[in-house]
Short mmCIF file of C-alpha atoms in Angstrom, two decimals:
data_model
loop_
_atom_site.label_atom_id
_atom_site.label_comp_id
_atom_site.label_asym_id
_atom_site.label_seq_id
_atom_site.Cartn_x
_atom_site.Cartn_y
_atom_site.Cartn_z
CA GLU A 1 -2.08 2.90 19.35
CA ASP A 2 -2.89 0.91 15.98
CA GLN A 3 -0.24 -0.18 14.62
CA VAL A 4 1.75 -3.35 12.13
CA THR A 5 5.12 -4.45 13.09
CA GLN A 6 7.21 -6.99 10.04
CA SER A 7 9.66 -8.75 10.87
CA PRO A 8 12.90 -9.87 9.51
CA GLU A 9 13.53 -6.42 8.20
CA ALA A 10 14.95 -8.76 5.70
CA LEU A 11 15.49 -11.98 4.96
CA ARG A 12 18.48 -13.37 1.75
CA LEU A 13 17.31 -17.66 1.04
CA GLN A 14 18.85 -19.96 -0.98
CA GLU A 15 16.23 -21.40 -3.72
CA GLY A 16 14.63 -24.10 -2.24
CA GLU A 17 15.15 -22.81 0.77
CA SER A 18 11.79 -22.68 2.56
CA SER A 19 10.81 -19.65 5.30
CA SER A 20 8.23 -18.14 7.08
CA LEU A 21 7.54 -13.91 7.38
CA ASN A 22 5.70 -12.40 10.42
CA CYS A 23 2.92 -10.15 11.14
CA SER A 24 1.96 -8.11 14.26
CA TYR A 25 -0.49 -5.98 14.03
CA THR A 26 -2.98 -4.26 16.84
CA VAL A 27 -5.24 -2.70 15.11
CA SER A 28 -8.56 -1.60 16.87
CA GLY A 29 -11.38 -3.08 14.41
CA LEU A 30 -9.72 -4.69 12.22
CA ARG A 31 -11.84 -5.56 9.19
CA GLY A 32 -9.03 -7.57 6.86
CA LEU A 33 -5.17 -8.48 7.15
CA PHE A 34 -3.97 -7.70 3.47
CA TRP A 35 -0.58 -8.82 1.93
CA TYR A 36 1.26 -7.60 -1.13
CA ARG A 37 4.30 -7.47 -2.82
CA GLN A 38 6.00 -4.56 -4.16
CA ASP A 39 8.70 -4.56 -6.74
CA PRO A 40 11.21 -2.07 -7.02
CA GLY A 41 9.93 1.21 -7.92
CA LYS A 42 6.09 -0.40 -8.89
CA GLY A 43 3.04 0.33 -6.46
CA PRO A 44 1.76 -3.04 -4.04
CA GLU A 45 0.58 -5.82 -5.61
CA PHE A 46 -2.19 -7.82 -3.90
CA LEU A 47 -2.26 -11.12 -2.89
CA PHE A 48 -4.43 -11.79 -0.26
CA THR A 49 -7.13 -10.87 2.35
CA LEU A 50 -7.79 -13.01 5.38
CA TYR A 51 -10.65 -11.80 7.52
CA SER A 52 -10.48 -14.06 11.20
CA ALA A 53 -8.23 -16.10 12.52
CA GLY A 54 -6.88 -19.29 11.60
CA GLU A 55 -7.94 -18.63 8.25
CA GLU A 56 -5.41 -19.79 5.85
CA LYS A 57 -4.60 -19.09 1.80
CA GLU A 58 -2.68 -20.42 -0.88
CA LYS A 59 -1.06 -18.76 -4.31
CA GLU A 60 1.73 -20.97 -5.81
CA ARG A 61 4.76 -20.82 -3.57
CA LEU A 62 3.02 -18.47 -1.06
CA LYS A 63 0.56 -19.48 2.25
CA ALA A 64 -0.99 -17.13 4.47
CA THR A 65 -1.74 -17.41 8.09
CA LEU A 66 -4.02 -15.42 10.34
CA THR A 67 -4.21 -15.72 14.43
CA LYS A 68 -5.59 -12.89 16.67
CA LYS A 69 -2.41 -11.13 16.67
CA GLU A 70 0.12 -11.80 14.20
CA SER A 71 -0.34 -13.19 10.13
CA PHE A 72 2.38 -15.32 9.04
CA LEU A 73 3.51 -16.14 4.90
CA HIS A 74 5.18 -19.26 4.45
CA ILE A 75 6.94 -19.04 1.25
CA THR A 76 7.69 -23.22 -0.01
CA ALA A 77 10.40 -23.57 -2.36
CA PRO A 78 11.03 -20.01 -2.83
CA LYS A 79 12.98 -19.03 -7.68
CA PRO A 80 14.86 -15.87 -7.58
CA GLU A 81 11.44 -14.09 -9.15
CA ASP A 82 10.12 -14.61 -5.61
CA SER A 83 12.58 -11.80 -5.16
CA ALA A 84 10.96 -8.97 -3.11
CA THR A 85 9.35 -6.57 -0.61
CA TYR A 86 6.53 -8.59 1.81
CA LEU A 87 4.07 -5.50 3.02
CA CYS A 88 1.66 -6.74 5.53
CA ALA A 89 -1.54 -4.54 5.60
CA ALA A 90 -3.77 -4.86 8.41
CA TYR A 91 -7.00 -2.55 7.79
CA GLY A 92 -9.24 -1.77 10.61
CA ASN A 93 -10.68 2.76 10.32
CA GLN A 94 -7.53 3.29 7.18
CA PHE A 95 -5.06 0.92 6.11
CA TYR A 96 -2.56 0.49 8.27
CA PHE A 97 0.73 -1.20 6.33
CA GLY A 98 4.13 -3.24 8.14
CA THR A 99 7.31 -1.06 6.94
CA GLY A 100 7.82 -4.56 4.94
CA THR A 101 10.02 -7.12 4.63
CA SER A 102 12.64 -7.51 1.92
CA LEU A 103 12.90 -10.50 0.40
CA THR A 104 15.95 -12.26 -1.78
CA VAL A 105 16.17 -15.37 -3.03
CA ILE A 106 19.32 -16.58 -4.22
CA PRO A 107 20.27 -19.28 -7.53
CA ASP B 1 -8.44 -3.52 -18.31
CA ALA B 2 -6.37 -1.15 -17.72
CA GLY B 3 -4.94 -1.13 -13.81
CA VAL B 4 -4.40 2.27 -11.85
CA THR B 5 -2.53 4.67 -13.90
CA GLN B 6 -0.53 8.01 -11.71
CA SER B 7 0.84 10.57 -13.42
CA PRO B 8 4.01 11.81 -13.90
CA THR B 9 6.43 9.13 -12.82
CA HIS B 10 9.23 11.38 -12.07
CA LEU B 11 8.80 14.59 -11.15
CA ILE B 12 11.28 17.54 -9.67
CA LYS B 13 11.04 20.58 -7.81
CA THR B 14 12.16 22.74 -5.69
CA ARG B 15 11.77 23.76 -1.66
CA GLY B 16 8.17 26.09 -1.26
CA GLN B 17 7.25 24.94 -4.41
CA HIS B 18 3.69 23.39 -5.14
CA VAL B 19 2.87 20.02 -6.94
CA THR B 20 -0.19 18.74 -8.51
CA LEU B 21 -0.65 14.41 -8.69
CA ARG B 22 -3.21 13.16 -11.40
CA CYS B 23 -4.85 9.40 -10.68
CA SER B 24 -7.40 7.58 -12.03
CA PRO B 25 -9.07 4.31 -10.70
CA ILE B 26 -9.04 1.18 -12.17
CA SER B 27 -12.55 1.79 -14.48
CA GLY B 28 -15.90 0.67 -11.78
CA HIS B 29 -14.33 1.78 -9.09
CA LYS B 30 -15.74 4.93 -7.27
CA SER B 31 -12.75 5.27 -3.80
CA VAL B 32 -9.61 6.76 -4.35
CA SER B 33 -7.00 6.45 -1.54
CA TRP B 34 -3.48 8.65 -1.54
CA TYR B 35 -0.16 7.02 0.55
CA GLN B 36 3.17 8.31 1.08
CA GLN B 37 5.92 6.13 1.21
CA VAL B 38 9.31 7.15 1.95
CA LEU B 39 12.71 5.52 0.60
CA GLY B 40 12.52 1.56 2.88
CA GLN B 41 9.06 2.89 4.64
CA GLY B 42 5.95 0.93 4.21
CA PRO B 43 3.76 3.29 2.68
CA GLN B 44 1.42 6.08 4.90
CA PHE B 45 -2.44 6.88 4.43
CA ILE B 46 -2.51 10.43 3.75
CA PHE B 47 -6.65 10.67 2.10
CA GLN B 48 -9.98 8.99 1.02
CA TYR B 49 -12.84 9.82 -1.57
CA TYR B 50 -15.78 7.67 -2.18
CA GLU B 51 -18.48 9.65 -4.94
CA LYS B 52 -16.61 12.40 -4.57
CA GLU B 53 -16.82 13.09 -0.38
CA GLU B 54 -13.29 12.79 1.44
CA ARG B 55 -14.02 9.04 4.30
CA GLY B 56 -10.42 9.90 5.65
CA ARG B 57 -8.08 11.64 6.43
CA GLY B 58 -3.91 10.33 7.52
CA ASN B 59 -2.25 12.26 9.55
CA PHE B 60 -0.51 14.73 7.56
CA PRO B 61 -0.23 18.80 7.38
CA ASP B 62 -3.08 20.55 5.64
CA ARG B 63 0.00 21.45 2.85
CA PHE B 64 -1.47 17.69 1.99
CA SER B 65 -5.57 18.65 0.05
CA ALA B 66 -7.08 16.34 -2.18
CA ARG B 67 -10.19 15.64 -4.98
CA GLN B 68 -12.15 14.17 -6.61
CA PHE B 69 -13.63 14.63 -9.85
CA PRO B 70 -17.41 12.68 -10.81
CA ASN B 71 -15.15 10.66 -13.69
CA TYR B 72 -13.80 9.63 -10.03
CA SER B 73 -10.26 10.46 -10.90
CA SER B 74 -8.37 12.66 -7.60
CA GLU B 75 -5.60 14.80 -7.94
CA LEU B 76 -3.42 15.13 -4.63
CA ASN B 77 -1.93 18.76 -4.49
CA VAL B 78 1.36 19.70 -1.91
CA ASN B 79 2.00 22.85 -1.28
CA ALA B 80 5.13 24.79 0.02
CA LEU B 81 7.12 21.32 -0.26
CA LEU B 82 9.79 20.01 2.15
CA LEU B 83 12.64 18.66 1.02
CA GLY B 84 10.95 15.66 3.58
CA ASP B 85 8.14 14.96 0.78
CA SER B 86 10.27 13.49 -1.24
CA ALA B 87 9.03 10.31 -1.67
CA LEU B 88 7.09 7.24 -4.14
CA TYR B 89 3.19 8.47 -3.67
CA LEU B 90 0.93 5.65 -4.74
CA CYS B 91 -2.57 6.52 -5.86
CA ALA B 92 -4.90 3.06 -5.40
CA SER B 93 -8.82 2.73 -6.28
CA SER B 94 -11.28 0.13 -4.65
CA LEU B 95 -14.03 -0.93 -5.08
CA VAL B 96 -16.25 -0.81 -1.60
CA GLN B 97 -18.29 -4.05 -2.26
CA GLY B 98 -20.18 -5.82 0.65
CA GLY B 99 -17.17 -4.71 2.92
CA ASP B 100 -14.05 -5.45 0.68
CA GLU B 101 -12.37 -3.38 0.49
CA LYS B 102 -9.18 -4.44 -1.68
CA LEU B 103 -6.92 -1.75 -2.35
CA PHE B 104 -5.55 -2.36 -5.81
CA PHE B 105 -2.23 0.72 -6.66
CA GLY B 106 -0.58 2.27 -9.41
CA SER B 107 2.84 2.38 -9.78
CA GLY B 108 3.28 5.99 -8.35
CA THR B 109 4.82 9.36 -8.61
CA GLN B 110 8.33 8.84 -7.65
CA LEU B 111 8.86 12.95 -6.14
CA SER B 112 11.85 14.46 -5.36
CA VAL B 113 12.29 18.15 -3.73
CA LEU B 114 15.67 19.77 -4.13
#
């Protein structure tokens, strides 16, 4: 069965305290691994697409990496404005989303 | 450029009623997808339309239906509403160009069924 699992469900960090979010996937014929950010009451906002194992992409304090079974979203020196839910989605014959990691960055 | 627009933003219905949600994609995008997001969960795929043809359907009952119009806008219809249909309904558009199906989401319609 195609599925995506994210961990942890929730994460509280002090401002400046780096950490990583995990996304494990089992999706047949993976065509891409996507990361989105979602603020309360809003639609998901696109962050990254990764296509092959070993690929890395960066944007400001965020870096996404991909292996054959997992993806990580690394957050370096986070700020309070990085607080949001981060969703991972694996694209096979359709998009399969995880349940997200709710990140809170405390000043 | 305008992003994906959805209407209405909020809706309250009672059990058994019918609802129609609307979506306008980003200009130039020919594919529209619908997702249901229950509080605390990730979005669940309902439908995808491309060039007015249904391209994919998720695991939802026949009470859910959709269509895409010649201008690529889309409607999602839900009949015989149940309490469990309460959720944020998201529309996403994509270019579908060169195999890169990056989704751009609207802000959603929050549906409450009482």
